[in-house]
């Protein structure tokens, strides 16, 4: 095992998780959903605190692993989470209730985010998490830039797509969409971005004040 592999393994094992997060992770896997890794979960928690996030929008609720992470240390934050699969939302509601998070703080919305995001208030969110269909990422990102406040951040878990993004032989639609998004944010003067290799990659894009 190389030093980089040891570092990655240690990073994944380091964070602690609540009992509810552990259960949500297990149920996710049982339903065939790949939740964010433990290291990415801890980064979501930290970023929510660092940004002082009070209004968070998430695309792709799943069973609630990311949402629970975002609200873990932000008792005054409100999460609006959009999910197209009703079965996932049913499980997520149970997980948030078990964690003691009332429905008024975890607003779970069933539907297609491409139709819902244009109806959300502009510059109203401190954090926007895009953890849904990667093939639609550029469309989600365009909407996210409108609803995140200046100085707020857009987070994209799974940004390395299991090593496919840096592999030139990988040319599937989802991988290409990720590459296109990474190219767009790297060249944009409206944002500043960082790419972490933790988990399956976490792209953090901060909207600059001058964006219109």
Tab-separated table of N, CA, C and O in Angstrom, residues 72-186:
chain	number	residue	atom	x	y	z
A	72	UNK	N	-25.838	18.403	11.556
A	72	UNK	CA	-25.319	17.778	12.788
A	72	UNK	C	-24.914	18.796	13.849
A	72	UNK	O	-25.224	18.642	15.026
A	73	UNK	N	-24.218	19.848	13.442
A	73	UNK	CA	-23.731	20.858	14.395
A	73	UNK	C	-24.334	22.238	14.129
A	73	UNK	O	-23.790	23.252	14.565
A	74	UNK	N	-25.466	22.267	13.398
A	74	UNK	CA	-26.114	23.534	13.079
A	74	UNK	C	-27.570	23.479	13.530
A	74	UNK	O	-28.490	23.338	12.719
A	75	UNK	N	-27.820	23.626	14.839
A	75	UNK	CA	-29.180	23.486	15.363
A	75	UNK	C	-30.144	24.563	14.903
A	75	UNK	O	-31.353	24.407	15.037
A	76	UNK	N	-29.621	25.664	14.325
A	76	UNK	CA	-30.508	26.725	13.852
A	76	UNK	C	-30.662	26.717	12.331
A	76	UNK	O	-31.323	27.588	11.761
A	77	UNK	N	-30.061	25.730	11.666
A	77	UNK	CA	-30.117	25.679	10.202
A	77	UNK	C	-31.390	24.985	9.722
A	77	UNK	O	-31.943	24.119	10.408
A	78	UNK	N	-31.820	25.372	8.530
A	78	UNK	CA	-32.980	24.748	7.882
A	78	UNK	C	-32.520	24.156	6.559
A	78	UNK	O	-31.879	24.827	5.750
A	79	UNK	N	-32.836	22.892	6.356
A	79	UNK	CA	-32.453	22.166	5.147
A	79	UNK	C	-33.662	21.972	4.247
A	79	UNK	O	-34.710	21.494	4.688
A	80	UNK	N	-33.525	22.368	2.987
A	80	UNK	CA	-34.505	22.041	1.954
A	80	UNK	C	-33.858	21.001	1.052
A	80	UNK	O	-32.841	21.282	0.404
A	81	UNK	N	-34.411	19.795	1.047
A	81	UNK	CA	-33.777	18.691	0.325
A	81	UNK	C	-34.758	18.105	-0.686
A	81	UNK	O	-35.889	17.772	-0.347
A	82	UNK	N	-34.300	17.977	-1.933
A	82	UNK	CA	-35.155	17.550	-3.037
A	82	UNK	C	-34.757	16.147	-3.481
A	82	UNK	O	-33.575	15.877	-3.729
A	83	UNK	N	-35.750	15.266	-3.595
A	83	UNK	CA	-35.498	13.868	-3.982
A	83	UNK	C	-36.622	13.384	-4.878
A	83	UNK	O	-37.797	13.612	-4.588
A	84	UNK	N	-36.275	12.693	-5.940
A	84	UNK	CA	-37.273	12.245	-6.900
A	84	UNK	C	-37.882	10.893	-6.536
A	84	UNK	O	-38.963	10.544	-7.005
A	85	UNK	N	-37.190	10.123	-5.657
A	85	UNK	CA	-37.654	8.777	-5.300
A	85	UNK	C	-38.433	8.805	-3.983
A	85	UNK	O	-37.853	9.049	-2.922
A	86	UNK	N	-39.747	8.533	-4.009
A	86	UNK	CA	-40.545	8.582	-2.772
A	86	UNK	C	-40.102	7.577	-1.716
A	86	UNK	O	-40.192	7.855	-0.516
A	87	UNK	N	-39.597	6.426	-2.133
A	87	UNK	CA	-39.145	5.416	-1.163
A	87	UNK	C	-37.971	5.942	-0.346
A	87	UNK	O	-37.886	5.711	0.867
A	88	UNK	N	-37.071	6.664	-1.010
A	88	UNK	CA	-35.926	7.222	-0.292
A	88	UNK	C	-36.384	8.279	0.713
A	88	UNK	O	-35.895	8.332	1.849
A	89	UNK	N	-37.341	9.112	0.295
A	89	UNK	CA	-37.832	10.165	1.187
A	89	UNK	C	-38.498	9.581	2.428
A	89	UNK	O	-38.365	10.129	3.523
A	90	UNK	N	-39.215	8.481	2.254
A	90	UNK	CA	-39.864	7.835	3.409
A	90	UNK	C	-38.818	7.436	4.446
A	90	UNK	O	-38.987	7.675	5.645
A	91	UNK	N	-37.734	6.835	3.975
A	91	UNK	CA	-36.666	6.426	4.895
A	91	UNK	C	-35.972	7.644	5.494
A	91	UNK	O	-35.629	7.658	6.679
A	92	UNK	N	-35.761	8.679	4.675
A	92	UNK	CA	-35.086	9.885	5.164
A	92	UNK	C	-35.888	10.551	6.266
A	92	UNK	O	-35.331	11.001	7.278
A	93	UNK	N	-37.202	10.627	6.082
A	93	UNK	CA	-38.047	11.233	7.127
A	93	UNK	C	-37.890	10.490	8.446
A	93	UNK	O	-37.818	11.112	9.518
A	94	UNK	N	-37.831	9.172	8.378
A	94	UNK	CA	-37.657	8.368	9.593
A	94	UNK	C	-36.302	8.656	10.243
A	94	UNK	O	-36.200	8.740	11.474
A	95	UNK	N	-35.265	8.817	9.431
A	95	UNK	CA	-33.925	9.075	9.960
A	95	UNK	C	-33.848	10.443	10.636
A	95	UNK	O	-33.291	10.584	11.729
A	96	UNK	N	-34.413	11.468	9.992
A	96	UNK	CA	-34.398	12.804	10.592
A	96	UNK	C	-35.205	12.823	11.890
A	96	UNK	O	-34.800	13.449	12.873
A	97	UNK	N	-36.339	12.121	11.897
A	97	UNK	CA	-37.154	12.057	13.116
A	97	UNK	C	-36.384	11.360	14.228
A	97	UNK	O	-36.404	11.796	15.386
A	98	UNK	N	-35.695	10.278	13.892
A	98	UNK	CA	-34.904	9.556	14.890
A	98	UNK	C	-33.790	10.430	15.461
A	98	UNK	O	-33.431	10.320	16.637
A	99	UNK	N	-33.256	11.326	14.617
A	99	UNK	CA	-32.195	12.238	15.064
A	99	UNK	C	-32.745	13.426	15.841
A	99	UNK	O	-31.967	14.268	16.313
A	100	UNK	N	-34.072	13.504	15.979
A	100	UNK	CA	-34.683	14.593	16.722
A	100	UNK	C	-34.778	15.885	15.935
A	100	UNK	O	-34.914	16.967	16.520
A	101	UNK	N	-34.704	15.794	14.610
A	101	UNK	CA	-34.784	16.974	13.755
A	101	UNK	C	-36.223	17.117	13.259
A	101	UNK	O	-36.717	16.257	12.536
A	102	UNK	N	-36.924	18.179	13.636
A	102	UNK	CA	-38.329	18.325	13.237
A	102	UNK	C	-38.474	18.601	11.746
A	102	UNK	O	-37.537	19.071	11.088
A	103	UNK	N	-39.663	18.311	11.228
A	103	UNK	CA	-39.932	18.526	9.800
A	103	UNK	C	-39.765	19.990	9.410
A	103	UNK	O	-39.473	20.294	8.251
A	104	UNK	N	-39.927	20.900	10.358
A	104	UNK	CA	-39.768	22.329	10.058
A	104	UNK	C	-38.318	22.682	9.752
A	104	UNK	O	-38.043	23.715	9.129
A	105	UNK	N	-37.368	21.846	10.175
A	105	UNK	CA	-35.950	22.089	9.909
A	105	UNK	C	-35.414	21.222	8.780
A	105	UNK	O	-34.336	21.500	8.248
A	106	UNK	N	-36.126	20.165	8.432
A	106	UNK	CA	-35.725	19.297	7.321
A	106	UNK	C	-36.904	19.215	6.363
A	106	UNK	O	-37.779	18.359	6.499
A	107	UNK	N	-36.953	20.143	5.432
A	107	UNK	CA	-38.063	20.223	4.483
A	107	UNK	C	-37.758	19.324	3.288
A	107	UNK	O	-36.968	19.691	2.408
A	108	UNK	N	-38.357	18.155	3.265
A	108	UNK	CA	-38.074	17.167	2.238
A	108	UNK	C	-39.109	17.288	1.129
A	108	UNK	O	-40.308	17.150	1.371
A	109	UNK	N	-38.634	17.535	-0.070
A	109	UNK	CA	-39.506	17.831	-1.203
A	109	UNK	C	-39.365	16.722	-2.246
A	109	UNK	O	-38.249	16.422	-2.695
A	110	UNK	N	-40.489	16.132	-2.640
A	110	UNK	CA	-40.461	15.096	-3.669
A	110	UNK	C	-40.641	15.732	-5.046
A	110	UNK	O	-41.569	16.509	-5.263
A	111	UNK	N	-39.752	15.399	-5.971
A	111	UNK	CA	-39.894	15.923	-7.327
A	111	UNK	C	-38.572	16.007	-8.055
A	111	UNK	O	-37.509	15.670	-7.524
A	112	UNK	N	-38.639	16.464	-9.294
A	112	UNK	CA	-37.475	16.626	-10.156
A	112	UNK	C	-36.837	17.988	-9.866
A	112	UNK	O	-37.469	19.024	-10.047
A	113	UNK	N	-35.596	17.956	-9.417
A	113	UNK	CA	-34.917	19.201	-9.033
A	113	UNK	C	-34.827	20.190	-10.186
A	113	UNK	O	-34.807	21.409	-9.969
A	114	UNK	N	-34.794	19.700	-11.422
A	114	UNK	CA	-34.698	20.610	-12.577
A	114	UNK	C	-35.937	21.495	-12.697
A	114	UNK	O	-35.867	22.593	-13.240
A	115	UNK	N	-37.063	21.013	-12.154
A	115	UNK	CA	-38.290	21.799	-12.197
A	115	UNK	C	-38.496	22.621	-10.922
A	115	UNK	O	-39.168	23.648	-10.946
A	116	UNK	N	-37.912	22.147	-9.827
A	116	UNK	CA	-38.116	22.810	-8.536
A	116	UNK	C	-37.110	23.939	-8.303
A	116	UNK	O	-37.466	25.011	-7.806
A	117	UNK	N	-35.854	23.719	-8.664
A	117	UNK	CA	-34.819	24.727	-8.382
A	117	UNK	C	-35.121	26.102	-8.984
A	117	UNK	O	-34.867	27.122	-8.328
A	118	UNK	N	-35.684	26.185	-10.208
A	118	UNK	CA	-35.975	27.520	-10.752
A	118	UNK	C	-37.012	28.299	-9.950
A	118	UNK	O	-37.121	29.522	-10.104
A	119	UNK	N	-37.754	27.616	-9.077
A	119	UNK	CA	-38.778	28.291	-8.279
A	119	UNK	C	-38.259	28.731	-6.901
A	119	UNK	O	-38.985	29.381	-6.150
A	120	UNK	N	-37.024	28.374	-6.572
A	120	UNK	CA	-36.452	28.755	-5.288
A	120	UNK	C	-35.968	30.204	-5.322
A	120	UNK	O	-35.637	30.739	-6.377
A	121	UNK	N	-35.921	30.832	-4.166
A	121	UNK	CA	-35.528	32.247	-4.085
A	121	UNK	C	-34.059	32.438	-4.445
A	121	UNK	O	-33.191	31.650	-4.037
A	122	UNK	N	-33.779	33.498	-5.190
A	122	UNK	CA	-32.413	33.786	-5.595
A	122	UNK	C	-31.576	34.249	-4.398
A	122	UNK	O	-32.060	34.954	-3.518
A	123	UNK	N	-30.308	33.833	-4.394
A	123	UNK	CA	-29.334	34.241	-3.363
A	123	UNK	C	-29.852	33.998	-1.950
A	123	UNK	O	-29.536	34.757	-1.033
A	124	UNK	N	-30.625	32.925	-1.772
A	124	UNK	CA	-31.285	32.681	-0.486
A	124	UNK	C	-30.598	31.602	0.353
A	124	UNK	O	-30.960	31.417	1.514
A	125	UNK	N	-29.604	30.919	-0.206
A	125	UNK	CA	-29.015	29.773	0.489
A	125	UNK	C	-27.529	29.984	0.757
A	125	UNK	O	-26.803	30.511	-0.084
A	126	UNK	N	-27.103	29.528	1.931
A	126	UNK	CA	-25.693	29.615	2.303
A	126	UNK	C	-24.892	28.470	1.702
A	126	UNK	O	-23.722	28.633	1.349
A	127	UNK	N	-25.509	27.306	1.620
A	127	UNK	CA	-24.880	26.121	1.037
A	127	UNK	C	-25.862	25.450	0.096
A	127	UNK	O	-27.060	25.359	0.401
A	128	UNK	N	-25.355	24.948	-1.034
A	128	UNK	CA	-26.148	24.127	-1.939
A	128	UNK	C	-25.340	22.871	-2.231
A	128	UNK	O	-24.178	22.959	-2.651
A	129	UNK	N	-25.929	21.718	-1.983
A	129	UNK	CA	-25.247	20.436	-2.193
A	129	UNK	C	-25.880	19.733	-3.390
A	129	UNK	O	-27.094	19.519	-3.412
A	130	UNK	N	-25.055	19.364	-4.363
A	130	UNK	CA	-25.530	18.692	-5.569
A	130	UNK	C	-25.060	17.239	-5.528
A	130	UNK	O	-23.908	16.935	-5.839
A	131	UNK	N	-25.956	16.350	-5.124
A	131	UNK	CA	-25.606	14.933	-4.978
A	131	UNK	C	-26.664	14.090	-5.674
A	131	UNK	O	-27.278	13.210	-5.072
A	132	UNK	N	-26.897	14.388	-6.946
A	132	UNK	CA	-27.939	13.703	-7.705
A	132	UNK	C	-27.364	13.264	-9.051
A	132	UNK	O	-26.151	13.120	-9.198
A	133	UNK	N	-28.224	13.058	-10.034
A	133	UNK	CA	-27.836	12.560	-11.342
A	133	UNK	C	-26.684	13.376	-11.930
A	133	UNK	O	-26.841	14.544	-12.285
A	134	UNK	N	-25.509	12.748	-12.037
A	134	UNK	CA	-24.332	13.486	-12.489
A	134	UNK	C	-24.451	13.962	-13.930
A	134	UNK	O	-23.867	14.969	-14.304
A	135	UNK	N	-25.230	13.257	-14.727
A	135	UNK	CA	-25.393	13.668	-16.120
A	135	UNK	C	-26.081	15.025	-16.228
A	135	UNK	O	-25.944	15.723	-17.240
A	136	UNK	N	-26.822	15.422	-15.166
A	136	UNK	CA	-27.540	16.702	-15.162
A	136	UNK	C	-26.807	17.787	-14.375
A	136	UNK	O	-27.367	18.843	-14.088
A	137	UNK	N	-25.546	17.531	-14.027
A	137	UNK	CA	-24.834	18.422	-13.105
A	137	UNK	C	-24.731	19.859	-13.596
A	137	UNK	O	-24.884	20.803	-12.810
A	138	UNK	N	-24.445	20.052	-14.864
A	138	UNK	CA	-24.289	21.420	-15.353
A	138	UNK	C	-25.578	22.216	-15.212
A	138	UNK	O	-25.563	23.405	-14.857
A	139	UNK	N	-26.721	21.558	-15.447
A	139	UNK	CA	-28.005	22.245	-15.280
A	139	UNK	C	-28.257	22.551	-13.806
A	139	UNK	O	-28.678	23.661	-13.451
A	140	UNK	N	-27.988	21.568	-12.930
A	140	UNK	CA	-28.141	21.811	-11.496
A	140	UNK	C	-27.234	22.958	-11.053
A	140	UNK	O	-27.627	23.819	-10.259
A	141	UNK	N	-25.997	22.948	-11.549
A	141	UNK	CA	-25.031	23.952	-11.122
A	141	UNK	C	-25.461	25.350	-11.536
A	141	UNK	O	-25.306	26.321	-10.781
A	142	UNK	N	-26.002	25.478	-12.733
A	142	UNK	CA	-26.475	26.783	-13.200
A	142	UNK	C	-27.550	27.335	-12.272
A	142	UNK	O	-27.529	28.512	-11.897
A	143	UNK	N	-28.493	26.465	-11.884
A	143	UNK	CA	-29.526	26.893	-10.943
A	143	UNK	C	-28.927	27.205	-9.569
A	143	UNK	O	-29.318	28.174	-8.911
A	144	UNK	N	-27.966	26.371	-9.150
A	144	UNK	CA	-27.349	26.555	-7.835
A	144	UNK	C	-26.646	27.902	-7.733
A	144	UNK	O	-26.699	28.569	-6.688
A	145	UNK	N	-25.985	28.327	-8.813
A	145	UNK	CA	-25.304	29.629	-8.801
A	145	UNK	C	-26.276	30.774	-8.561
A	145	UNK	O	-25.911	31.802	-7.991
A	146	UNK	N	-27.511	30.576	-8.994
A	146	UNK	CA	-28.510	31.622	-8.787
A	146	UNK	C	-29.071	31.661	-7.384
A	146	UNK	O	-29.377	32.734	-6.860
A	147	UNK	N	-29.176	30.496	-6.738
A	147	UNK	CA	-29.836	30.463	-5.427
A	147	UNK	C	-28.864	30.571	-4.253
A	147	UNK	O	-29.288	30.829	-3.124
A	148	UNK	N	-27.562	30.379	-4.500
A	148	UNK	CA	-26.601	30.514	-3.403
A	148	UNK	C	-26.230	31.983	-3.247
A	148	UNK	O	-26.123	32.720	-4.230
A	149	UNK	N	-26.067	32.424	-2.016
A	149	UNK	CA	-25.730	33.831	-1.757
A	149	UNK	C	-24.263	34.096	-2.107
A	149	UNK	O	-23.437	33.173	-2.116
A	150	UNK	N	-23.899	35.353	-2.370
A	150	UNK	CA	-22.484	35.698	-2.510
A	150	UNK	C	-21.716	35.288	-1.252
A	150	UNK	O	-22.163	35.549	-0.136
A	151	UNK	N	-20.606	34.611	-1.431
A	151	UNK	CA	-19.845	34.092	-0.297
A	151	UNK	C	-20.293	32.716	0.135
A	151	UNK	O	-19.628	32.069	0.946
A	152	UNK	N	-21.420	32.257	-0.392
A	152	UNK	CA	-21.893	30.913	-0.095
A	152	UNK	C	-21.218	29.885	-0.990
A	152	UNK	O	-20.504	30.233	-1.934
A	153	UNK	N	-21.454	28.611	-0.693
A	153	UNK	CA	-20.734	27.553	-1.398
A	153	UNK	C	-21.670	26.525	-2.011
A	153	UNK	O	-22.738	26.222	-1.468
A	154	UNK	N	-21.235	25.985	-3.140
A	154	UNK	CA	-21.886	24.857	-3.796
A	154	UNK	C	-20.957	23.654	-3.626
A	154	UNK	O	-19.772	23.732	-3.962
A	155	UNK	N	-21.483	22.557	-3.100
A	155	UNK	CA	-20.683	21.369	-2.822
A	155	UNK	C	-21.134	20.227	-3.725
A	155	UNK	O	-22.330	19.962	-3.856
A	156	UNK	N	-20.165	19.551	-4.340
A	156	UNK	CA	-20.473	18.450	-5.257
A	156	UNK	C	-19.719	17.200	-4.801
A	156	UNK	O	-18.542	17.023	-5.125
A	157	UNK	N	-20.380	16.312	-4.015
A	157	UNK	CA	-19.745	15.041	-3.665
A	157	UNK	C	-19.632	14.145	-4.898
A	157	UNK	O	-20.351	14.308	-5.882
A	158	UNK	N	-18.710	13.179	-4.829
A	158	UNK	CA	-18.547	12.252	-5.945
A	158	UNK	C	-17.895	12.881	-7.156
A	158	UNK	O	-18.061	12.403	-8.282
A	159	UNK	N	-17.125	13.936	-6.950
A	159	UNK	CA	-16.599	14.718	-8.071
A	159	UNK	C	-15.503	13.997	-8.855
A	159	UNK	O	-15.124	14.449	-9.937
A	160	UNK	N	-14.989	12.887	-8.320
A	160	UNK	CA	-13.964	12.132	-9.052
A	160	UNK	C	-14.532	10.857	-9.676
A	160	UNK	O	-13.838	10.173	-10.429
A	161	UNK	N	-15.775	10.521	-9.352
A	161	UNK	CA	-16.495	9.407	-9.985
A	161	UNK	C	-15.675	8.119	-10.017
A	161	UNK	O	-15.465	7.513	-11.064
A	162	UNK	N	-15.213	7.712	-8.823
A	162	UNK	CA	-14.478	6.445	-8.691
A	162	UNK	C	-13.265	6.376	-9.618
A	162	UNK	O	-12.977	5.330	-10.208
A	163	UNK	N	-12.568	7.484	-9.737
A	163	UNK	CA	-11.351	7.503	-10.536
A	163	UNK	C	-11.581	7.647	-12.027
A	163	UNK	O	-10.608	7.692	-12.805
A	164	UNK	N	-12.835	7.771	-12.447
A	164	UNK	CA	-13.096	7.879	-13.888
A	164	UNK	C	-12.770	9.271	-14.428
A	164	UNK	O	-12.358	9.405	-15.573
A	165	UNK	N	-12.972	10.306	-13.608
A	165	UNK	CA	-12.734	11.671	-14.098
A	165	UNK	C	-11.282	11.873	-14.556
A	165	UNK	O	-11.051	12.418	-15.643
A	166	UNK	N	-10.284	11.449	-13.789
A	166	UNK	CA	-8.904	11.633	-14.267
A	166	UNK	C	-8.462	10.594	-15.296
A	166	UNK	O	-7.335	10.689	-15.804
A	167	UNK	N	-9.299	9.620	-15.597
A	167	UNK	CA	-8.945	8.562	-16.550
A	167	UNK	C	-9.438	8.938	-17.946
A	167	UNK	O	-10.642	8.932	-18.211
A	168	UNK	N	-8.537	9.258	-18.881
A	168	UNK	CA	-8.979	9.690	-20.210
A	168	UNK	C	-9.761	8.629	-20.976
A	168	UNK	O	-10.494	8.949	-21.914
A	169	UNK	N	-9.632	7.369	-20.565
A	169	UNK	CA	-10.372	6.303	-21.252
A	169	UNK	C	-11.843	6.272	-20.861
A	169	UNK	O	-12.658	5.657	-21.550
A	170	UNK	N	-12.204	6.936	-19.769
A	170	UNK	CA	-13.602	6.963	-19.324
A	170	UNK	C	-14.333	8.097	-20.044
A	170	UNK	O	-14.012	9.266	-19.860
A	171	UNK	N	-15.344	7.727	-20.856
A	171	UNK	CA	-16.019	8.723	-21.683
A	171	UNK	C	-17.536	8.665	-21.544
A	171	UNK	O	-18.253	9.151	-22.422
A	172	UNK	N	-18.031	8.063	-20.468
A	172	UNK	CA	-19.475	7.986	-20.277
A	172	UNK	C	-20.036	9.378	-19.991
A	172	UNK	O	-19.303	10.313	-19.644
A	173	UNK	N	-21.347	9.500	-20.116
A	173	UNK	CA	-22.006	10.806	-20.019
A	173	UNK	C	-21.800	11.464	-18.661
A	173	UNK	O	-21.516	12.666	-18.576
A	174	UNK	N	-21.941	10.681	-17.581
A	174	UNK	CA	-21.813	11.255	-16.237
A	174	UNK	C	-20.395	11.754	-15.982
A	174	UNK	O	-20.194	12.842	-15.424
A	175	UNK	N	-19.398	10.957	-16.388
A	175	UNK	CA	-18.008	11.363	-16.189
A	175	UNK	C	-17.683	12.618	-16.984
A	175	UNK	O	-17.020	13.542	-16.495
A	176	UNK	N	-18.176	12.691	-18.217
A	176	UNK	CA	-17.922	13.873	-19.037
A	176	UNK	C	-18.593	15.104	-18.444
A	176	UNK	O	-18.040	16.214	-18.505
A	177	UNK	N	-19.786	14.912	-17.864
A	177	UNK	CA	-20.469	16.045	-17.230
A	177	UNK	C	-19.646	16.586	-16.061
A	177	UNK	O	-19.553	17.808	-15.868
A	178	UNK	N	-19.039	15.689	-15.299
A	178	UNK	CA	-18.178	16.127	-14.191
A	178	UNK	C	-16.959	16.878	-14.715
A	178	UNK	O	-16.574	17.916	-14.177
A	179	UNK	N	-16.343	16.344	-15.764
A	179	UNK	CA	-15.188	17.042	-16.354
A	179	UNK	C	-15.584	18.429	-16.853
A	179	UNK	O	-14.852	19.412	-16.670
A	180	UNK	N	-16.749	18.506	-17.500
A	180	UNK	CA	-17.216	19.796	-18.010
A	180	UNK	C	-17.432	20.783	-16.869
A	180	UNK	O	-17.066	21.967	-16.974
A	181	UNK	N	-18.023	20.292	-15.769
A	181	UNK	CA	-18.250	21.174	-14.620
A	181	UNK	C	-16.924	21.649	-14.032
A	181	UNK	O	-16.765	22.838	-13.726
A	182	UNK	N	-15.977	20.735	-13.874
A	182	UNK	CA	-14.674	21.112	-13.332
A	182	UNK	C	-13.993	22.149	-14.231
A	182	UNK	O	-13.357	23.096	-13.738
A	183	UNK	N	-14.133	21.996	-15.538
A	183	UNK	CA	-13.537	22.958	-16.465
A	183	UNK	C	-14.219	24.316	-16.352
A	183	UNK	O	-13.558	25.365	-16.356
A	184	UNK	N	-15.526	24.311	-16.234
A	184	UNK	CA	-16.287	25.561	-16.134
A	184	UNK	C	-15.877	26.342	-14.892
A	184	UNK	O	-15.607	27.547	-14.965
A	185	UNK	N	-15.821	25.676	-13.743
A	185	UNK	CA	-15.510	26.405	-12.507
A	185	UNK	C	-14.041	26.836	-12.474
A	185	UNK	O	-13.712	27.875	-11.891
A	186	UNK	N	-13.159	26.068	-13.115
A	186	UNK	CA	-11.743	26.440	-13.139
A	186	UNK	C	-11.518	27.710	-13.947
A	186	UNK	O	-10.612	28.504	-13.649
